[in-house]
Coordinates of C-alpha atoms in Angstrom, one line a residue:
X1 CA 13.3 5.5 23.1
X2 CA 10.1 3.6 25.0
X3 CA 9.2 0.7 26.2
X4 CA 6.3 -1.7 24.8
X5 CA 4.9 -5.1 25.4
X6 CA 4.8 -6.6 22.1
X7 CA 3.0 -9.9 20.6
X8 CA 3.7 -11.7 17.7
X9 CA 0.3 -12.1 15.1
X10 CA 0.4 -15.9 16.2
X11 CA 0.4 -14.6 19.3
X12 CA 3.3 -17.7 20.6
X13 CA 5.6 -14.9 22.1
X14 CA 4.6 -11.9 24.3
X15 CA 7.6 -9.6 25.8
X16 CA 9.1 -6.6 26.2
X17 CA 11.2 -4.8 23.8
X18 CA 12.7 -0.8 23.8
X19 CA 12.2 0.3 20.2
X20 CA 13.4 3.9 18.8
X21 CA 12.5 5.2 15.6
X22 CA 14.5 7.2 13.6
X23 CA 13.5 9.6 11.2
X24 CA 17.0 10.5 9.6
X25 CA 19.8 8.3 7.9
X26 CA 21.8 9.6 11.0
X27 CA 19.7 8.7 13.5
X28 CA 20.2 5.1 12.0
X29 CA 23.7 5.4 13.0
X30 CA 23.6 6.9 16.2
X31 CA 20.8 4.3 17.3
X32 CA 22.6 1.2 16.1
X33 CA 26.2 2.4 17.3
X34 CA 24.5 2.5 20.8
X35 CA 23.1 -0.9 21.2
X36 CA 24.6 -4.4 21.8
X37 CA 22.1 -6.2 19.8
X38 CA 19.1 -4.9 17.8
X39 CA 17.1 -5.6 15.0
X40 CA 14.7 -3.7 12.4
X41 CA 11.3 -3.6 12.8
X42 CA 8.6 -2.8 9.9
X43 CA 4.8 -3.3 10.5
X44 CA 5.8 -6.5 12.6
X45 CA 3.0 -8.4 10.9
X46 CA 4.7 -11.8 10.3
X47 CA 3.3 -13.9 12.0
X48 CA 6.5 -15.3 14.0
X49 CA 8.6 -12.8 16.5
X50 CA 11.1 -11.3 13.5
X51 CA 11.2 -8.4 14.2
X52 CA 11.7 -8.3 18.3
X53 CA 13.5 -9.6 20.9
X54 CA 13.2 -9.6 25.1
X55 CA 15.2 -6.9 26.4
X56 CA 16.5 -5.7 23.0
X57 CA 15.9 -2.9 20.9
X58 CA 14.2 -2.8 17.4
X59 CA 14.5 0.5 15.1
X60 CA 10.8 1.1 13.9
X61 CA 11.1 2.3 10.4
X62 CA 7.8 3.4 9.9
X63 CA 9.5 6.8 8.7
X64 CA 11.6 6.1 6.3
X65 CA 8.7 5.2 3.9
X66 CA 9.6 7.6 1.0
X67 CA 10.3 7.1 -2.7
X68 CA 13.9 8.4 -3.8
X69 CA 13.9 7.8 -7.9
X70 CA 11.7 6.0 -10.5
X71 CA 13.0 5.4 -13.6
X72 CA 9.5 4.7 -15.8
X73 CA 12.0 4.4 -19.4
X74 CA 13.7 1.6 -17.4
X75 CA 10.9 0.2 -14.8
X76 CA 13.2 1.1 -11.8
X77 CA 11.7 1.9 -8.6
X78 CA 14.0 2.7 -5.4
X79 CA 12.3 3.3 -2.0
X80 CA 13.0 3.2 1.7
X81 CA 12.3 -0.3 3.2
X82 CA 10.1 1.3 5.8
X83 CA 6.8 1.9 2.8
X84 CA 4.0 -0.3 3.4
X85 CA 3.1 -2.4 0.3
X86 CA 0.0 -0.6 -0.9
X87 CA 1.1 2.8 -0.5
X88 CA 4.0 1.5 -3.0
X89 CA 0.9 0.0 -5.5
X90 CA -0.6 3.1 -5.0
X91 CA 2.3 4.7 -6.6
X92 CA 3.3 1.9 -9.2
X93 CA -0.1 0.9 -10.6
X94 CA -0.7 4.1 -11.9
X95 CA 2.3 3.6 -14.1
X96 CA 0.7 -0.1 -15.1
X97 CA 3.9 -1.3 -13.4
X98 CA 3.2 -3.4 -10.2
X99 CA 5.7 -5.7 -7.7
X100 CA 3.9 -9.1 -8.1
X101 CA 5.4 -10.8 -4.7
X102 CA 2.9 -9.6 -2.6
X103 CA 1.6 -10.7 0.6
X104 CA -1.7 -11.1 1.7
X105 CA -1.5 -8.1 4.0
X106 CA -1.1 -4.6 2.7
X107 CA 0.8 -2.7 6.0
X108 CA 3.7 -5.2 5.3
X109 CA 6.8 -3.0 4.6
X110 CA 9.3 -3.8 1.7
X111 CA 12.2 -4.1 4.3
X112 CA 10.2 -7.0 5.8
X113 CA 9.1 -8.5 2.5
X114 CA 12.7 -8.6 1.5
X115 CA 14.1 -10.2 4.7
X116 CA 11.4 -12.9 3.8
X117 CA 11.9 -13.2 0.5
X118 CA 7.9 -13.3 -0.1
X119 CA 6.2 -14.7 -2.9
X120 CA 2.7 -13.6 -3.8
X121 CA -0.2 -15.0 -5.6
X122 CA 1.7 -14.8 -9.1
X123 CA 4.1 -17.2 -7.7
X124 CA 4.0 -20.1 -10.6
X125 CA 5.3 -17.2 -12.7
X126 CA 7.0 -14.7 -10.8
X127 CA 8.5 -16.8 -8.0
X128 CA 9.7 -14.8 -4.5
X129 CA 11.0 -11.2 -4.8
X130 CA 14.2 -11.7 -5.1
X131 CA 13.5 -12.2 -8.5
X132 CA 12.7 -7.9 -9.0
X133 CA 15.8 -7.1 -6.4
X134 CA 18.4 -5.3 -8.0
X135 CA 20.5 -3.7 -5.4
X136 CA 19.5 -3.2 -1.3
X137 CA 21.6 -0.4 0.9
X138 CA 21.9 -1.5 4.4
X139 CA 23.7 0.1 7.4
X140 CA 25.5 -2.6 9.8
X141 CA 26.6 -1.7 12.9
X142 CA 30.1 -3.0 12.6
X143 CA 30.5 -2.7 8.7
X144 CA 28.8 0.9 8.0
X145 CA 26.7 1.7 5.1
X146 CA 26.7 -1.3 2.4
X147 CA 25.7 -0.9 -0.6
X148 CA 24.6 -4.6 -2.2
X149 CA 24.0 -6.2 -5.6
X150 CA 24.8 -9.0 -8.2
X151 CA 27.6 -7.1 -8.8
X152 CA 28.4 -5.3 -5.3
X153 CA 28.7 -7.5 -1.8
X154 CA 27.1 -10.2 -3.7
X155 CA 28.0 -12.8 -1.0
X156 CA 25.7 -9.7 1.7
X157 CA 23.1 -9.5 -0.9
X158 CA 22.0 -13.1 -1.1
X159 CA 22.5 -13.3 2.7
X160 CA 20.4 -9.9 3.2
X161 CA 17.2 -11.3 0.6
X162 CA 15.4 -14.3 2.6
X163 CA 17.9 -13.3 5.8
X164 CA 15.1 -12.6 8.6
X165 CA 17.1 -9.0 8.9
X166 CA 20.2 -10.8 10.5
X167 CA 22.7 -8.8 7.8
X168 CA 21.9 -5.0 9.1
X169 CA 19.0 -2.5 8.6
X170 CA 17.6 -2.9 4.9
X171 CA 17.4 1.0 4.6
X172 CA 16.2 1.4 0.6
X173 CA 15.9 -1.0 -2.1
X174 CA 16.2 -0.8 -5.8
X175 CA 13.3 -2.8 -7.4
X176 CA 12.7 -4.1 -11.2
X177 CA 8.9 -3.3 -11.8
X178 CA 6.9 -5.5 -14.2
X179 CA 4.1 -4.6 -16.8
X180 CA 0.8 -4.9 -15.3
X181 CA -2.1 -4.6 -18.5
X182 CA -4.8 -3.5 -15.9
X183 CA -5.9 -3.2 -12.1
X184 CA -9.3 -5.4 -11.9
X185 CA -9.6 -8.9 -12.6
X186 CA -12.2 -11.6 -13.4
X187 CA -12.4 -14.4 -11.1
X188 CA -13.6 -17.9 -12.2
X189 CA -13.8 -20.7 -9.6
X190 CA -14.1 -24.3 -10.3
X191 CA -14.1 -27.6 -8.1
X192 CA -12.1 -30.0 -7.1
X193 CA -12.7 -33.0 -5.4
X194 CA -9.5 -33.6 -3.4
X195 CA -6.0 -32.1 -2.9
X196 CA -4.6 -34.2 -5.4
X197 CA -6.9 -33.1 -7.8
X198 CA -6.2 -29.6 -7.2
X199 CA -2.7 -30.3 -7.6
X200 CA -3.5 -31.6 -10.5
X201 CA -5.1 -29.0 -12.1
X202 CA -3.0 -26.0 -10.4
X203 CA 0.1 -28.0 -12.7
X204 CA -2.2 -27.8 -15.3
X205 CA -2.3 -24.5 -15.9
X206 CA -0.5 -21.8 -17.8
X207 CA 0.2 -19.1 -15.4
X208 CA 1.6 -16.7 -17.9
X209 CA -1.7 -13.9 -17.1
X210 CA -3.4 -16.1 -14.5
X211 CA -3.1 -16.1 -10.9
X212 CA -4.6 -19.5 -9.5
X213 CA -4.8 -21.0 -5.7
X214 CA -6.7 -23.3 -4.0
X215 CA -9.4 -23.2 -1.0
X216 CA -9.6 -26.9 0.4
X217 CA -12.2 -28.4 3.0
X218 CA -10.2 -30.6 5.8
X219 CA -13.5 -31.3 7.7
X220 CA -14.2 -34.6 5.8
X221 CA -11.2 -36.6 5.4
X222 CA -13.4 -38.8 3.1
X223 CA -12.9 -36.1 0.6
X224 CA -10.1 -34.4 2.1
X225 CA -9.3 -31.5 0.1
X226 CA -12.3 -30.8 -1.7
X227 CA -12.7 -27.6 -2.3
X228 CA -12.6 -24.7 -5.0
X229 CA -9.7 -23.3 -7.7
X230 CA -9.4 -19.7 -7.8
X231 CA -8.3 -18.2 -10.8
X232 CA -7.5 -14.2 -10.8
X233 CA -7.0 -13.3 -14.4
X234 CA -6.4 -9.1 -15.6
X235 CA -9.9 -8.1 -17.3
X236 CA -8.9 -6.5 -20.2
X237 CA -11.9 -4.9 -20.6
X238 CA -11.6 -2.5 -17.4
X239 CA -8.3 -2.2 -18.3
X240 CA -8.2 1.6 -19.2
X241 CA -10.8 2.6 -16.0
X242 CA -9.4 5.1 -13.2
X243 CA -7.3 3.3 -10.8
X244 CA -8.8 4.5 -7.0
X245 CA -6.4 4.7 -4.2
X246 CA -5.9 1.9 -1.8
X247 CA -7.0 2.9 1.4
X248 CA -6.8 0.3 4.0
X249 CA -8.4 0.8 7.8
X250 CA -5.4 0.3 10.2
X251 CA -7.1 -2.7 12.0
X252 CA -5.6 -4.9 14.2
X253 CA -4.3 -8.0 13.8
X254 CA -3.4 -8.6 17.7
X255 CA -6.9 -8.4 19.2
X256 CA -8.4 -11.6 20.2
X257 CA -11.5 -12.6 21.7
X258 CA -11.4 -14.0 25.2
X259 CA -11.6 -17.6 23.9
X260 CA -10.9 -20.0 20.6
X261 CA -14.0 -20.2 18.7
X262 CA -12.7 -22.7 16.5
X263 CA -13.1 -26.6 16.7
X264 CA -14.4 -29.2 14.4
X265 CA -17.9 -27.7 14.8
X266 CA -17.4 -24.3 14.1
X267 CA -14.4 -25.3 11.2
X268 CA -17.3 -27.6 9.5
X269 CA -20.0 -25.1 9.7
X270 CA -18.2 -22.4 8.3
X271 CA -15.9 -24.6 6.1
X272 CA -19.3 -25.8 4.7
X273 CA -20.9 -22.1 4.1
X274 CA -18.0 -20.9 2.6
X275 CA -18.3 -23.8 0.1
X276 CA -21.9 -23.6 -0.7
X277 CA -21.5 -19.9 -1.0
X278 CA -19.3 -20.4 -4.1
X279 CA -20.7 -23.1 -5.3
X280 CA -24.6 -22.4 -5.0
X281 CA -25.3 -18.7 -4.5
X282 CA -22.3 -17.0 -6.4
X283 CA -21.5 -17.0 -10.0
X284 CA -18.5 -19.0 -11.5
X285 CA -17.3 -15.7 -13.0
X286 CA -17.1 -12.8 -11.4
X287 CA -15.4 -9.2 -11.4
X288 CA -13.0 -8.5 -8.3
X289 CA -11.0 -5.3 -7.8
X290 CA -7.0 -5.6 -7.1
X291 CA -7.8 -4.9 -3.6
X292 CA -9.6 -8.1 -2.8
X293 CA -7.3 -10.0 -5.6
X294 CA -3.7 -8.7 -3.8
X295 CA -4.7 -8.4 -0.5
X296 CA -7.5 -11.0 0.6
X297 CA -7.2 -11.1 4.5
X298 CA -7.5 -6.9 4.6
X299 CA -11.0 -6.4 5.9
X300 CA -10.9 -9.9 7.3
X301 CA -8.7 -9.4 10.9
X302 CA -12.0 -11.6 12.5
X303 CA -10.4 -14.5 11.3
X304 CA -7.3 -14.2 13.3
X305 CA -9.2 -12.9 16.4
X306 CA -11.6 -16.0 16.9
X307 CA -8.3 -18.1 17.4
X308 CA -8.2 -16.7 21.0
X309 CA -5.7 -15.8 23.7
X310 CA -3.6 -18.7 22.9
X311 CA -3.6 -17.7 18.9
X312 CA -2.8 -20.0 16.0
X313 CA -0.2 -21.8 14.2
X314 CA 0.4 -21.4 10.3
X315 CA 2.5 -24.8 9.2
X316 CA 2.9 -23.3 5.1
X317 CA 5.1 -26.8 3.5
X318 CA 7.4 -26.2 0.0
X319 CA 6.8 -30.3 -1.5
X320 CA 9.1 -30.9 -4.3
X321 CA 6.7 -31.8 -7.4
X322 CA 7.9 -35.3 -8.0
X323 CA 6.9 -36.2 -3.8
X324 CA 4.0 -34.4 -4.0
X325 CA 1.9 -37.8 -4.3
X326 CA 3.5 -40.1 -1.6
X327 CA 3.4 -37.0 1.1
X328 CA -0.5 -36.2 0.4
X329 CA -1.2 -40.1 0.9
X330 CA 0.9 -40.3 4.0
X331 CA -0.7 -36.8 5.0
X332 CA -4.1 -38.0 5.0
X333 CA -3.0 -41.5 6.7
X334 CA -1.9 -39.3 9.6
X335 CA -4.5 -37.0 9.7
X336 CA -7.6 -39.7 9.5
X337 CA -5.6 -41.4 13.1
X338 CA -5.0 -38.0 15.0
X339 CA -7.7 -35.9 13.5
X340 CA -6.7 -32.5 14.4
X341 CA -8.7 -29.5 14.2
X342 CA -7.6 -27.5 10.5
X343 CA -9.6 -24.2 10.4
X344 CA -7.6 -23.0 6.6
X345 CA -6.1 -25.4 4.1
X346 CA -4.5 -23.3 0.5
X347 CA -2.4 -24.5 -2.0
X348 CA -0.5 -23.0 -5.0
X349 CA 2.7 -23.5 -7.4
X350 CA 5.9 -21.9 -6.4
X351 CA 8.7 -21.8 -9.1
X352 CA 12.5 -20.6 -8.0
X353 CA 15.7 -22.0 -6.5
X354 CA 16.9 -23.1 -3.3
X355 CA 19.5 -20.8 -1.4
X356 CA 20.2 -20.4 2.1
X357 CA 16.9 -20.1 4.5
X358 CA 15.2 -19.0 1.3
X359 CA 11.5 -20.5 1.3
X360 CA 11.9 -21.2 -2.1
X361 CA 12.2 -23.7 -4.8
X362 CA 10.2 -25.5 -7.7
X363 CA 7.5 -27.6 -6.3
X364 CA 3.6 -27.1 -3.7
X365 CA 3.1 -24.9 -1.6
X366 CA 0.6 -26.3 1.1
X367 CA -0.5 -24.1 3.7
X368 CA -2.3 -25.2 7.0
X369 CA -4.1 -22.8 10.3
X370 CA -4.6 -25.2 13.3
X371 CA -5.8 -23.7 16.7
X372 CA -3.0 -23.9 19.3
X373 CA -3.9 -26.9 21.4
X374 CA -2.4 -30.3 22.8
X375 CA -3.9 -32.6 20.2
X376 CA -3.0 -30.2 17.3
X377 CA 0.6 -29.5 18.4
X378 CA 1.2 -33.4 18.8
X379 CA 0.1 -33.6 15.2
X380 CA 2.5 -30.8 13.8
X381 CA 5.6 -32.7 15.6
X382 CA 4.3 -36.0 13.2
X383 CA 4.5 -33.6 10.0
X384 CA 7.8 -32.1 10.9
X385 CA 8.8 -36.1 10.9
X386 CA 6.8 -36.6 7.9
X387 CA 8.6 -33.1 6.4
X388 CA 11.8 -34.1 6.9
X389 CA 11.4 -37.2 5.4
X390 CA 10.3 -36.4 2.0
X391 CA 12.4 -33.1 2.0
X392 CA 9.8 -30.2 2.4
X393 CA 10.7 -27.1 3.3
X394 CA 8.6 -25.6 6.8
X395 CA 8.3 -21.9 6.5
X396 CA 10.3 -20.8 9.2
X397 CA 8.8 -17.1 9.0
X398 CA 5.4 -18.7 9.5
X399 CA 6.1 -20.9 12.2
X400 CA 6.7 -20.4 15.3
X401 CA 7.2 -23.6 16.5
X402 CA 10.0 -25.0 14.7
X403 CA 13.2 -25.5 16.2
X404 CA 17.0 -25.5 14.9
X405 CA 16.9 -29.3 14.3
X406 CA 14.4 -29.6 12.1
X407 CA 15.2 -26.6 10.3
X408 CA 18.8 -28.0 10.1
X409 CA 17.2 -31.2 8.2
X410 CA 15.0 -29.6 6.0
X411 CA 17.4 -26.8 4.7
X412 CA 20.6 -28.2 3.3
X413 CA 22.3 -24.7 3.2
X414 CA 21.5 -24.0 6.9
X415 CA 24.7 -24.3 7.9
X416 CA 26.0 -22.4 5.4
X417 CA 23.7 -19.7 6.3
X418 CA 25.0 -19.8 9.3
X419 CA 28.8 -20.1 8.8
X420 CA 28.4 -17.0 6.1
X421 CA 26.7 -15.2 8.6
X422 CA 29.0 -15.5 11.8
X423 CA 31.8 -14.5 9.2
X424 CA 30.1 -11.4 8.6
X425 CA 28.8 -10.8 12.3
X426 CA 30.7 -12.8 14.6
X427 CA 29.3 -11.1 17.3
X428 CA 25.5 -11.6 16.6
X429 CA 24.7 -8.4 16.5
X430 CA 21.1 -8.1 14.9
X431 CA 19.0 -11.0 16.7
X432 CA 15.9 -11.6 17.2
X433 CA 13.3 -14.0 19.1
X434 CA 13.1 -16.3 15.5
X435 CA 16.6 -16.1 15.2
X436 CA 17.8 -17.4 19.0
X437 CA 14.9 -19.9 18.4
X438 CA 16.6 -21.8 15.2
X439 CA 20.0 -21.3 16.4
X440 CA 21.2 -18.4 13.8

């Protein structure tokens, strides 16, 4: 066991935690058996604390990162939770079988993609991983070695999928894989002239072999939302080339430079060459490799480092589709009177069903970076009002800011999260610092 000071990528909570890792399905048992409280820790690359709390222990899992059976007849993968995301690609897409809920980031474990129930670019047609989820083992302190399913501990399962970890240590996971025709894509881009219009056109499309998001300017709330469509589509002309092994740099996404480099100057200029170099300079069509396509921020930790000491805050909103209208016209009322400072604005289409904490259902996905300051925290408390009126759904994995009461009134099952829950661990065994924060 040793000691570390540990931040959260948003960099909102900085403490120290004792973390042990084990390397054997024992050592999971002797570790947990010995501690009060704990919780599991993966890459720890969400961007809230998940993963860690003050004082407490987390079991790093970096180990357990192996592949136990593939079934290629069947298109049945299972692996330790502990294997980062593109080491499991690496593995899959040789088969032309790929996990399409993928986050942006390719050191995020499986264990921690399940206990956020992620979606990935694909998420019109593929929804949030649960969806390829067909059984999880965990090992909880009190209960011993689980094993979970539709059919097995279903109650467990569907608290463990979306459960921010709170159910045990997700030790391997059974996964459906899905056909994938090729590895590198062709990339068109087209315009849009506001946020409604790229709503518009993102409900437009057919997402059966297209992966489509947004890029939206929020320096000029004249045209608020202008911006540029991404569409990621399988070239089935490169179809049958080599597939080369992801090898990502292990670059940090903690480091920060001494000061935030972003305000409405910098966001403009930047927001403005980004823009014009898509628009102007690159062509409307172009070939990208599934590096780029699956994991966009990879090469790109800068980004996260010119927010500063004080770090950022990512606000990512679920809008059911039939408010999606009236919460983009009040949106840009309350933007255009407290004009806060929005370095990234994205949108996409997720499809999928509400359940528990799950950030899921049918509807927008709107996702927002603001620099942590006064004027831009005073505007995030109006959207939580604004949230809870029209009932979207706050990430609470993204956010570090939100408390139990809004949580409480954007997710109708979070008090039945929270009843199952203590009825399975009444003592609050596995806790973390997102956990104490919304009251779980």
């Amino acid at each position: 066991m040793f000691e570390k000071k540990i931040s959260s990528i948003d960099r909102s909570t900085n403490v120290d935690i004792f973390i042990k890792r084990p390397d054997k399905y024992r050592e999971i048992e002797k570790f947990s058996l010995s501690s009060d409280n704990l919780i599991t820790m993966g890459a720890c690359a969400s961007y809230t604390p998940a993963s860690f709390k003050k004082n407490n222990l987390s079991l790093l899992f970096t180990k357990f990162d192996r592949i136990i059976n593939f079934d290629k007849a069947n298109k049945t993968i299972t692996v330790e939770a502990g294997i980062k995301l593109s080491n499991l690609l690496n593995f899959t897409l040789k088969e032309n079988l790929w996990l399409p809920q993928i986050p942006g980031y390719p050191s995020i474990t499986l264990g921690g993609a399940v206990a956020a129930n992620t979606h990935g670019k694909s998420s019109d047609t593929h929804g949030t991983i649960r969806n390829q989820i067909k059984s999880i083992l965990i090992f909880h302190k009190t209960h011993g070695w689980m094993s979970l399913s539709d059919k097995e501990n279903k109650n467990i399962f569907d608290l463990t999928i979306g459960g921010f970890g709170l159910t045990g240590t997700i030790v391997n996971v059974e996964l459906e894989l899905i056909e994938i025709t090729g590895c590198n894509f062709t990339t068109t881009i087209e315009k849009v002239s506001s946020a409604k219009d790229a709503v518009e056109k993102l409900n437009n499309k057919d997402f059966s072999n297209l992966f489509s998001y947004s890029w939206n300017k929020t320096s000029n709330i004249k045209k608020f939302g202008e911006g540029l469509i991404f569409n990621n589509k399988v070239n089935e002309n490169e179809k049958n080339l080599p597939i080369r092994k992801m090898n990502f740099k292990n670059k940090s996404l903690n480091k920060y430079f001494t000061f935030n480099l972003w305000n409405k100057y910098s966001i403009k200029f930047f927001q403005n060459l980004y823009y014009n170099y898509f628009t102007i300079y690159k062509n409307k069509t172009i070939n990208d490799n599934y590096e780029n396509v699956l994991f966009p921020y990879a090469g790109k930790e800068t980004y996260f480092h010119m927010y500063g000491k004080k770090g950022f805050i990512e606000s990512q909103l679920l809008v059911p589709l039939n408010k999606v209208d009236i919460f983009l016209d009040e949106l840009e009322q309350l933007i255009n009177v407290d004009e806060p400072d929005i370095v990234l604005f994205s949108i996409k289409k997720i499809i999928g069903k509400e359940l528990f904490l799950r950030f899921e259902n049918t509807g927008i996905c709107f996702t927002f970076d603001f620099s942590k300051n006064k004027k831009n925290l005073n505007f995030l408390e109006k959207l939580d009002v604004l949230s809870i009126k029209h009932g979207v759904k706050p990430s609470i994995i993204k956010d570090s800011r939100l408390n139990s009461n809004t949580i409480k009134k954007c997710y109708n099952d979070f008090e039945n999260f929270r009843k199952n829950l203590s009825e399975f661990d009444n003592k609050k065994i596995y806790r973390s610092e997102l956990s104490d924060r919304i009251g779980i």
